[in-house]
Coordinates of C-alpha atoms (C1' of nucleotides) in Angstrom, one line a residue:
Chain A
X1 CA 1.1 21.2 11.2
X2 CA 1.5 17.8 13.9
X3 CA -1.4 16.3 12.2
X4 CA -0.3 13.3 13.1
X5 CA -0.1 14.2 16.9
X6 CA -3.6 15.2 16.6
X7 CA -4.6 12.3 15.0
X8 CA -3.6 10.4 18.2
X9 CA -4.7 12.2 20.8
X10 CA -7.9 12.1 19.0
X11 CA -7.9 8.1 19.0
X12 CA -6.5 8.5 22.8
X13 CA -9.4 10.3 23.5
X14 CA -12.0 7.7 22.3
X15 CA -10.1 5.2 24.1
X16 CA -7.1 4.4 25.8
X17 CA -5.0 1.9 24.0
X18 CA -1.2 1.2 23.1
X19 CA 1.0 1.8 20.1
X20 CA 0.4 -1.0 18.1
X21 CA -3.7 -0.9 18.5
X22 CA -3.1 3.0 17.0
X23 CA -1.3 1.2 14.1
X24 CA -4.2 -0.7 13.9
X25 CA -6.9 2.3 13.7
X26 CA -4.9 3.8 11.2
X27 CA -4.9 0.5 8.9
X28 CA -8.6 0.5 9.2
X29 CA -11.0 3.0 10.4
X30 CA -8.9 6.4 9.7
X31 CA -7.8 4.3 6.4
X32 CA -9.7 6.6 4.2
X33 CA -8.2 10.1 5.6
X34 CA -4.7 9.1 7.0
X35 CA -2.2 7.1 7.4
X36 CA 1.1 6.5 9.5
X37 CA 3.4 3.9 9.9
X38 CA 4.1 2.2 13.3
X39 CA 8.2 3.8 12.8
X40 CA 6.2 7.3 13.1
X41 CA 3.5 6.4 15.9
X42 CA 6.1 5.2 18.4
X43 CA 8.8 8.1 18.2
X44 CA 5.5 10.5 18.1
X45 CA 4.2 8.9 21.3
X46 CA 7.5 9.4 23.2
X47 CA 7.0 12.9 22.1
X48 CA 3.8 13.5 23.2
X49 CA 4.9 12.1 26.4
X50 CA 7.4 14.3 27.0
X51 CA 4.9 16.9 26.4
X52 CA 2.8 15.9 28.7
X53 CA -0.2 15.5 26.5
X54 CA -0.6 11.3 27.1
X55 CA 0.9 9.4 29.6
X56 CA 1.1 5.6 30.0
X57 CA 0.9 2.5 32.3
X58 CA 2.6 -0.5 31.9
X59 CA 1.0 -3.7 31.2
X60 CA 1.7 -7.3 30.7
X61 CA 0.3 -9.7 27.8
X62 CA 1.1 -13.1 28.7
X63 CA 3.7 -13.6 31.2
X64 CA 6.1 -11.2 30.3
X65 CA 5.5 -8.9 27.4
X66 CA 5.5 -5.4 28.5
X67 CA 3.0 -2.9 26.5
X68 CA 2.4 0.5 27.3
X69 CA -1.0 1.4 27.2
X70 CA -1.3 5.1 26.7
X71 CA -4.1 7.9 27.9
X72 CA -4.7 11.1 27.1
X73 CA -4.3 13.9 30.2
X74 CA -6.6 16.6 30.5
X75 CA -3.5 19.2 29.0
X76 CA -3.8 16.8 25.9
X77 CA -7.7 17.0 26.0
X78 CA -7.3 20.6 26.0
X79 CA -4.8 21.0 22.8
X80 CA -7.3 18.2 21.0
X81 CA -10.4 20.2 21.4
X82 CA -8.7 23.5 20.6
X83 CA -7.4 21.7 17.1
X84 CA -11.1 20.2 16.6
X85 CA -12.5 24.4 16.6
X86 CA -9.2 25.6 14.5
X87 CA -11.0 27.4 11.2
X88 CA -8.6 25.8 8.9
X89 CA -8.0 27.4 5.1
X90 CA -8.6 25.0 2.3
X91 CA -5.1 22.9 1.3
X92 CA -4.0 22.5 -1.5
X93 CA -6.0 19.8 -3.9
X94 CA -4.0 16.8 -3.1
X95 CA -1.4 15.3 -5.5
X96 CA -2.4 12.3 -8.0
X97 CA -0.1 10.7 -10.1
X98 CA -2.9 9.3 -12.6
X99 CA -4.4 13.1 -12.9
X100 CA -1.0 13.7 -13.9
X101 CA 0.1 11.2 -16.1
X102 CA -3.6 11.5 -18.0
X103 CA -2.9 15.7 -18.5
X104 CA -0.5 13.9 -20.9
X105 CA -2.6 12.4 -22.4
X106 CA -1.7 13.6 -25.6
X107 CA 1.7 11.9 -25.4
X108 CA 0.6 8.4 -25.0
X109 CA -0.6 6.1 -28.0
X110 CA -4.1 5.9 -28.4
X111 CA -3.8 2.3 -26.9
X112 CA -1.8 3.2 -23.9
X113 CA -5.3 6.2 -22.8
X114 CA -7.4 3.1 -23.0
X115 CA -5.5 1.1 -20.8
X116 CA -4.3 3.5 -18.5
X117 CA -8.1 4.6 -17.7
X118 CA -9.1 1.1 -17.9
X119 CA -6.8 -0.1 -15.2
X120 CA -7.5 2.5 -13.4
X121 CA -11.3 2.2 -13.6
X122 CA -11.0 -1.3 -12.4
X123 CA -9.0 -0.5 -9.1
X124 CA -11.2 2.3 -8.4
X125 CA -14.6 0.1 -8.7
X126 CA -13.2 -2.6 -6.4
X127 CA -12.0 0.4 -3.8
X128 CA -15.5 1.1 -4.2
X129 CA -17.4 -2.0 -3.9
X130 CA -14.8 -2.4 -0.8
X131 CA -15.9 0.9 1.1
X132 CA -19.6 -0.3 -0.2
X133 CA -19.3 -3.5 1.9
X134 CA -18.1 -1.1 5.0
X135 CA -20.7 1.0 5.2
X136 CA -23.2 -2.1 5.9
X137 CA -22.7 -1.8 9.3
X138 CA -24.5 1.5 9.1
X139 CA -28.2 0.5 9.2
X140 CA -29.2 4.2 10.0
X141 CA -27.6 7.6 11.1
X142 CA -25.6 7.1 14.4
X143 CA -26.3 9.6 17.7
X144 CA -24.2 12.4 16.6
X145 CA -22.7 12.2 19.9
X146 CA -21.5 8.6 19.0
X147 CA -18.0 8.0 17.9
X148 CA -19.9 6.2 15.3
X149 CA -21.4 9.6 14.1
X150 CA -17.9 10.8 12.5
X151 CA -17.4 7.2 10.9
X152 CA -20.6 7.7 9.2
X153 CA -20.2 10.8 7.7
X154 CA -16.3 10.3 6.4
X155 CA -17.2 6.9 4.9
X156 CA -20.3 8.3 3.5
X157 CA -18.0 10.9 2.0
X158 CA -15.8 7.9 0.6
X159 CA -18.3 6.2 -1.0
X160 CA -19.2 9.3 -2.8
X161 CA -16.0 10.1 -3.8
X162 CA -15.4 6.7 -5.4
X163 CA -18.8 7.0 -7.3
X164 CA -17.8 10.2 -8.6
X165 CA -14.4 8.8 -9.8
X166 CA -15.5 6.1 -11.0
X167 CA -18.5 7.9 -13.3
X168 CA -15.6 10.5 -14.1
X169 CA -13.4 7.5 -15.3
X170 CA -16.1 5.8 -17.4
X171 CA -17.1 9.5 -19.0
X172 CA -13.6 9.5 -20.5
X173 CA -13.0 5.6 -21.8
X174 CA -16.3 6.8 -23.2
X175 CA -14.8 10.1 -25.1
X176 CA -11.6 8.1 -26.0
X177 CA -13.8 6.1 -27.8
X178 CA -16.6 8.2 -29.1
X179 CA -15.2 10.4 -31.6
Chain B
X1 CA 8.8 7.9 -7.3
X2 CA 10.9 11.0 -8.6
X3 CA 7.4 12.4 -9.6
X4 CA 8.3 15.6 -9.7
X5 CA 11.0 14.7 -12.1
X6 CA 8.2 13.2 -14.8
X7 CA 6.1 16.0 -14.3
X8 CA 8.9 18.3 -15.8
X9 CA 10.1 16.4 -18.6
X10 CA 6.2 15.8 -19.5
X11 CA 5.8 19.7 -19.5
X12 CA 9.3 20.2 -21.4
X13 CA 7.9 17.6 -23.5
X14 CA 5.3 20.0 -24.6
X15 CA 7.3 23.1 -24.7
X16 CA 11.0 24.0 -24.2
X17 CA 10.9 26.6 -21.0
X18 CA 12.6 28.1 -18.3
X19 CA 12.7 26.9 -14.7
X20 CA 10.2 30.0 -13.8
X21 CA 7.9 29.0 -16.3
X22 CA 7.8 25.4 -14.8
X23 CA 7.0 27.2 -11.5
X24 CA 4.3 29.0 -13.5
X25 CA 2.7 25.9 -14.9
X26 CA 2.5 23.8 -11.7
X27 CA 0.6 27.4 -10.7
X28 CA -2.2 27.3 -13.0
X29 CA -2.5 24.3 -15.4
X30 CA -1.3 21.3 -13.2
X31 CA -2.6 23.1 -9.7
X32 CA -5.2 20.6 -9.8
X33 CA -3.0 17.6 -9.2
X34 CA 0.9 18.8 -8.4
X35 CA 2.5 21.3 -7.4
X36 CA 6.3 22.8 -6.9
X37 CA 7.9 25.4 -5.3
X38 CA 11.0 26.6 -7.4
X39 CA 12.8 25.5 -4.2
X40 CA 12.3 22.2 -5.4
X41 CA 12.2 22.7 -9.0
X42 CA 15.9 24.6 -9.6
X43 CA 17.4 21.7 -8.0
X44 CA 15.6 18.7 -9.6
X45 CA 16.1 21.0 -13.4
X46 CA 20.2 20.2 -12.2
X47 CA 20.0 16.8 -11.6
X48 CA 18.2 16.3 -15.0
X49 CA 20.6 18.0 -16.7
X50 CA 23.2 15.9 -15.3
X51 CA 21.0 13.1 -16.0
X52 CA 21.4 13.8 -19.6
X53 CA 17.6 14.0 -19.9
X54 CA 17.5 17.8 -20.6
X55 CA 19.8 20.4 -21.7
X56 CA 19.5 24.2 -21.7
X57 CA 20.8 27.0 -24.0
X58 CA 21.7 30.6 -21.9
X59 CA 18.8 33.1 -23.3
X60 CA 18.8 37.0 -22.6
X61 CA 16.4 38.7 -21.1
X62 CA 16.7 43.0 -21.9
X63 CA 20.3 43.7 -21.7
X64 CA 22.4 41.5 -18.8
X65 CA 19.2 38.8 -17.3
X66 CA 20.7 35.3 -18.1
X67 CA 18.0 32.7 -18.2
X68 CA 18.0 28.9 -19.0
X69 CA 15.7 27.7 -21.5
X70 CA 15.6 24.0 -21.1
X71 CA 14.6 21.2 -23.7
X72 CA 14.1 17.9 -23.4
X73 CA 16.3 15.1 -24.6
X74 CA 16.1 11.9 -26.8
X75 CA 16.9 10.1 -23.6
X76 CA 14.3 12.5 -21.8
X77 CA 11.9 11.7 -24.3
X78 CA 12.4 7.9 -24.1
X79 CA 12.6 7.9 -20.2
X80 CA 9.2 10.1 -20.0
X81 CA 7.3 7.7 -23.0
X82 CA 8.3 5.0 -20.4
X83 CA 6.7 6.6 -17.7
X84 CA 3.6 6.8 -19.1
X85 CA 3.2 3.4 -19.8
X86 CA 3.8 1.8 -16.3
X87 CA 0.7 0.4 -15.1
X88 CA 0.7 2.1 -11.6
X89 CA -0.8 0.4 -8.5
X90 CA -3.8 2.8 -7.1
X91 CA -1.9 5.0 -4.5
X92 CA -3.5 4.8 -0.9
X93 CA -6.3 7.6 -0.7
X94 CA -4.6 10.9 0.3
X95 CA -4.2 12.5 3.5
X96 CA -7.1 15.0 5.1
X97 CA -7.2 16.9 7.4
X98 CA -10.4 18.2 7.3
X99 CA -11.7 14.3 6.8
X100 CA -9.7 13.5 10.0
X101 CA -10.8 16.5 11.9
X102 CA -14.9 15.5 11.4
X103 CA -13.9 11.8 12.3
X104 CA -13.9 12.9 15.5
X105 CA -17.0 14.5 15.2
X106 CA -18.8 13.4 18.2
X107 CA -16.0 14.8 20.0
X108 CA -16.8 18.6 18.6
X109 CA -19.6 21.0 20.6
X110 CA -22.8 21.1 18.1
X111 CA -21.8 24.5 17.1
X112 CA -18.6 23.5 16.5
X113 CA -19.8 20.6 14.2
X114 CA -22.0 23.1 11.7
X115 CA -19.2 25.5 11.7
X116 CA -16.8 23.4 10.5
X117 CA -19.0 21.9 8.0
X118 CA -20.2 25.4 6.7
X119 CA -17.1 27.0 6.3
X120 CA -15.5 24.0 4.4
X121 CA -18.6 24.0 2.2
X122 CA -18.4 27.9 1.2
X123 CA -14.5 27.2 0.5
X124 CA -15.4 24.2 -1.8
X125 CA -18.4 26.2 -3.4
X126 CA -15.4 29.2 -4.2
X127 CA -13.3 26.6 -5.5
X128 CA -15.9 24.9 -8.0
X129 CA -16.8 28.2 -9.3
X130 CA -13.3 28.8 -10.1
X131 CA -12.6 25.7 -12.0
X132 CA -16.2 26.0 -13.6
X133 CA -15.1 29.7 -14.8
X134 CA -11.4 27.8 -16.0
X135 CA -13.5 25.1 -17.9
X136 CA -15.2 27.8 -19.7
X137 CA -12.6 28.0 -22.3
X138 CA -13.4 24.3 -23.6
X139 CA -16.5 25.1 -26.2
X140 CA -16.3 21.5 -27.2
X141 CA -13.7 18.3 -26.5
X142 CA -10.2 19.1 -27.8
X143 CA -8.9 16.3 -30.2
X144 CA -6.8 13.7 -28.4
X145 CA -3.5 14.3 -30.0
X146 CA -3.6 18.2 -29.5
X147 CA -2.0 19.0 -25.3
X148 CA -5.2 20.3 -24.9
X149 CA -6.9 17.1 -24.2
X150 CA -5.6 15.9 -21.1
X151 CA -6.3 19.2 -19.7
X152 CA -9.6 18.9 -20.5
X153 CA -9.9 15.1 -19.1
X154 CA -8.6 16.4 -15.9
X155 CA -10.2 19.4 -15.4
X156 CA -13.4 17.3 -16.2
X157 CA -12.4 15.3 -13.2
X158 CA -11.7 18.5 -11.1
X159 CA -15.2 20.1 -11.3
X160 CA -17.0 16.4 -10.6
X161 CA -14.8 16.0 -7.6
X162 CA -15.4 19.2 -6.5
X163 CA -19.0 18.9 -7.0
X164 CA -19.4 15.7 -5.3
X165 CA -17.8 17.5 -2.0
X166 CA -20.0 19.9 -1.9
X167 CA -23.0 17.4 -2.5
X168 CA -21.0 15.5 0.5
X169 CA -21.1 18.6 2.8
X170 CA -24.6 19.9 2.1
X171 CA -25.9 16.2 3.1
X172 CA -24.0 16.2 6.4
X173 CA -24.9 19.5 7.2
X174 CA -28.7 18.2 6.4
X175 CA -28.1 15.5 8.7
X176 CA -26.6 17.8 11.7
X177 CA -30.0 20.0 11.0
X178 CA -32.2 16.9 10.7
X179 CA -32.1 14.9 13.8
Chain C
dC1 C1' 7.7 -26.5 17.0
dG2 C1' 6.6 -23.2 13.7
dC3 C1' 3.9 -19.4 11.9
dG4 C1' 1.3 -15.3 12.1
dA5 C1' 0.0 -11.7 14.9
dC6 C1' 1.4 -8.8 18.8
dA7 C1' 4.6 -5.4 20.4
dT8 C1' 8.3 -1.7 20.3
dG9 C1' 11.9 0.5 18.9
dT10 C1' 16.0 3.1 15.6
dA11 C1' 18.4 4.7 11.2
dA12 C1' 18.9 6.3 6.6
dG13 C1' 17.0 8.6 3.1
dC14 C1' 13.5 11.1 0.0
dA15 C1' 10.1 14.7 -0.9
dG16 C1' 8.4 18.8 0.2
dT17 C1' 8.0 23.4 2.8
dT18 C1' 9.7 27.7 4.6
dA19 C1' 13.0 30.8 4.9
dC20 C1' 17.3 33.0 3.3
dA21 C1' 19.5 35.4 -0.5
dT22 C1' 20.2 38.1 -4.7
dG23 C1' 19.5 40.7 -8.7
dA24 C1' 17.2 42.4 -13.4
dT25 C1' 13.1 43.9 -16.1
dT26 C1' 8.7 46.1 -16.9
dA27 C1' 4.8 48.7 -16.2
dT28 C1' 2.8 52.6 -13.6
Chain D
dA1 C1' 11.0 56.1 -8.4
dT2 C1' 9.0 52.1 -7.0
dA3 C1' 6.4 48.1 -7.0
dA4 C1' 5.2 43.8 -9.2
dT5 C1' 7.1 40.4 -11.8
dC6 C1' 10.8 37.8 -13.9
dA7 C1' 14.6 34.9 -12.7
dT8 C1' 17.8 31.6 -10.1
dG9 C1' 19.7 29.7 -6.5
dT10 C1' 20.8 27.5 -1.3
dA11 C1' 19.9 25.9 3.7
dA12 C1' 17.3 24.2 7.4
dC13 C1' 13.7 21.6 8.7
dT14 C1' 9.4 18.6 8.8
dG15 C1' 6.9 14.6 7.5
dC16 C1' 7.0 10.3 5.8
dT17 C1' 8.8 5.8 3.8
dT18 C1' 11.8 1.9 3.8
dA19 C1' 14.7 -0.9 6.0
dC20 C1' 17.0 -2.6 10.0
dA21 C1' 16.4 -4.9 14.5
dT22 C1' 14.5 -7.6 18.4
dG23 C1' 11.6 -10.4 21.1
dT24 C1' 6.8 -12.5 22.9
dC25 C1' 2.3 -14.7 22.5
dG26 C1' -1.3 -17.9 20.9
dC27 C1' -2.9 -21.2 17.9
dG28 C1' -2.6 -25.5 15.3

DNA sequence: CGCGACATGTAAGCAGTTACATGATTAT
DNA sequence: ATAATCATGTAACTGCTTACATGTCGCG
């Protein structure tokens, strides 16, 4: 599907910037929704390249450090917004090792459910109180035609997300230890 | 991780089975959270058995059809009991594509922006009503040491999630309408 | 001068998908 | 008969992770 390709000439087209800051974006703000390492950006941005979809100037940090700073061209504009309007089908429910391991449930000793959940509960509230502390910077809705706009929604979406795990967690310490 | 290799001695755990019936289980019951393609699954059912964590006996099927039912092992057993005690670092939030693609939000035409959202919402409303309609068959909370259980706990999970999406979705598309 | 961040690449290997390939059984 | 399902395998390819590899810049 060249997500990933997507995923950059959608960050190109909010600003132009070079390898590394795209590392960086991907660390942070696209954090929630993707990921990619820096041994995947860089052999992705020579292929876009050779496409023709970014192209990039030269630039020195310092005295002699060479970055490329990369921009998208208007053919890469093109292919982004055709990708934005794609009707895409549903995927598949993504995979979860801990959904997995708990449909075993049965297996474990009644000790090992509690902990397992319990553990698990923890990592999810401090994900949580994390994503919480993120969405301060929000003190209302953004302009919807501000690259804020799409932040706001996704991390709102988080933040929902983790609530609901984290009430779906407690729910079943609570039925391990109800009846 | 070799998941995919715990998922299968969990299920032969449960039940001794053929590799199609594997195929069929990651279908319906563990859809939710894994999947396989019997691309995947034939091989991996090999390497186990050379593993020494499963073993099959040749069953007949009509008059000539050779199929293998597998069965898990002592050494299965242990490996698989070992499993599901590891306490398991939270995995980073999985990829989406549909999160990434409203990201970039403020890069979409209005129309473009409802669409999206509208469409996804209708496939998440099919989708709760689906696992709704699967949770039917629960009348009350399975006992914890009957296989039962974690499918309950799990599919619990499934229709919260899914429930919280749509929740997520109605309230962006409230916002698109609203200001 | 040393450390952490900046900056860019390649290589090996694993997990998973799609496609290729074959054949038997069962229900209509 | 014929179509759907049962049943088992391999091959090519994509996407991603981990490790290897190198060098500069800015701050204390």
């Amino acid at each position: 599907m060249r997500t990933l390709k997507y995923a950059i000439l959608g960050l190109l087209n909010q600003q132009q910037m070079t390898g590394y800051d795209l590392m960086k974006q991907f660390e942070s703000a696209l954090n929630e929704f993707w990921s990619a390492n820096h041994s995947q950006i860089y052999p992705e941005l020579k292929k876009l390249t050779e496409e023709g979809l970014i192209s990039y100037e030269i630039a020195i940090s310092g005295t002699v450090l060479e970055k490329k700073l990369y921009t998208i061209t208007l053919a890469g504009k093109q292919a982004f917004e055709e990708w934005l309007k794609k009707e895409e089908v549903l995927d598949a429910t993504p995979k979860d090792v801990f959904r997995l391991r708990l449909f075993f449930a049965s297996a474990m000793t009644p000790q090992t459910r509690l902990q397992q959940l319990q553990l698990h509960l923890e990592q999810h509230q401090q994900r949580l109180a994390h994503l919480k502390k993120n969405s301060e910077k929000f003190s209302e809705v953004p302009a919807q035609d501000s690259t804020d706009f799409g932040d706001y929604l996704v991390l709102m979406g988080a933040v929902m997300r983790e609530e609901t795990t984290c009430n779906w967690l407690q729910k079943c310490i609570d039925i391990l230890k109800g009846s």
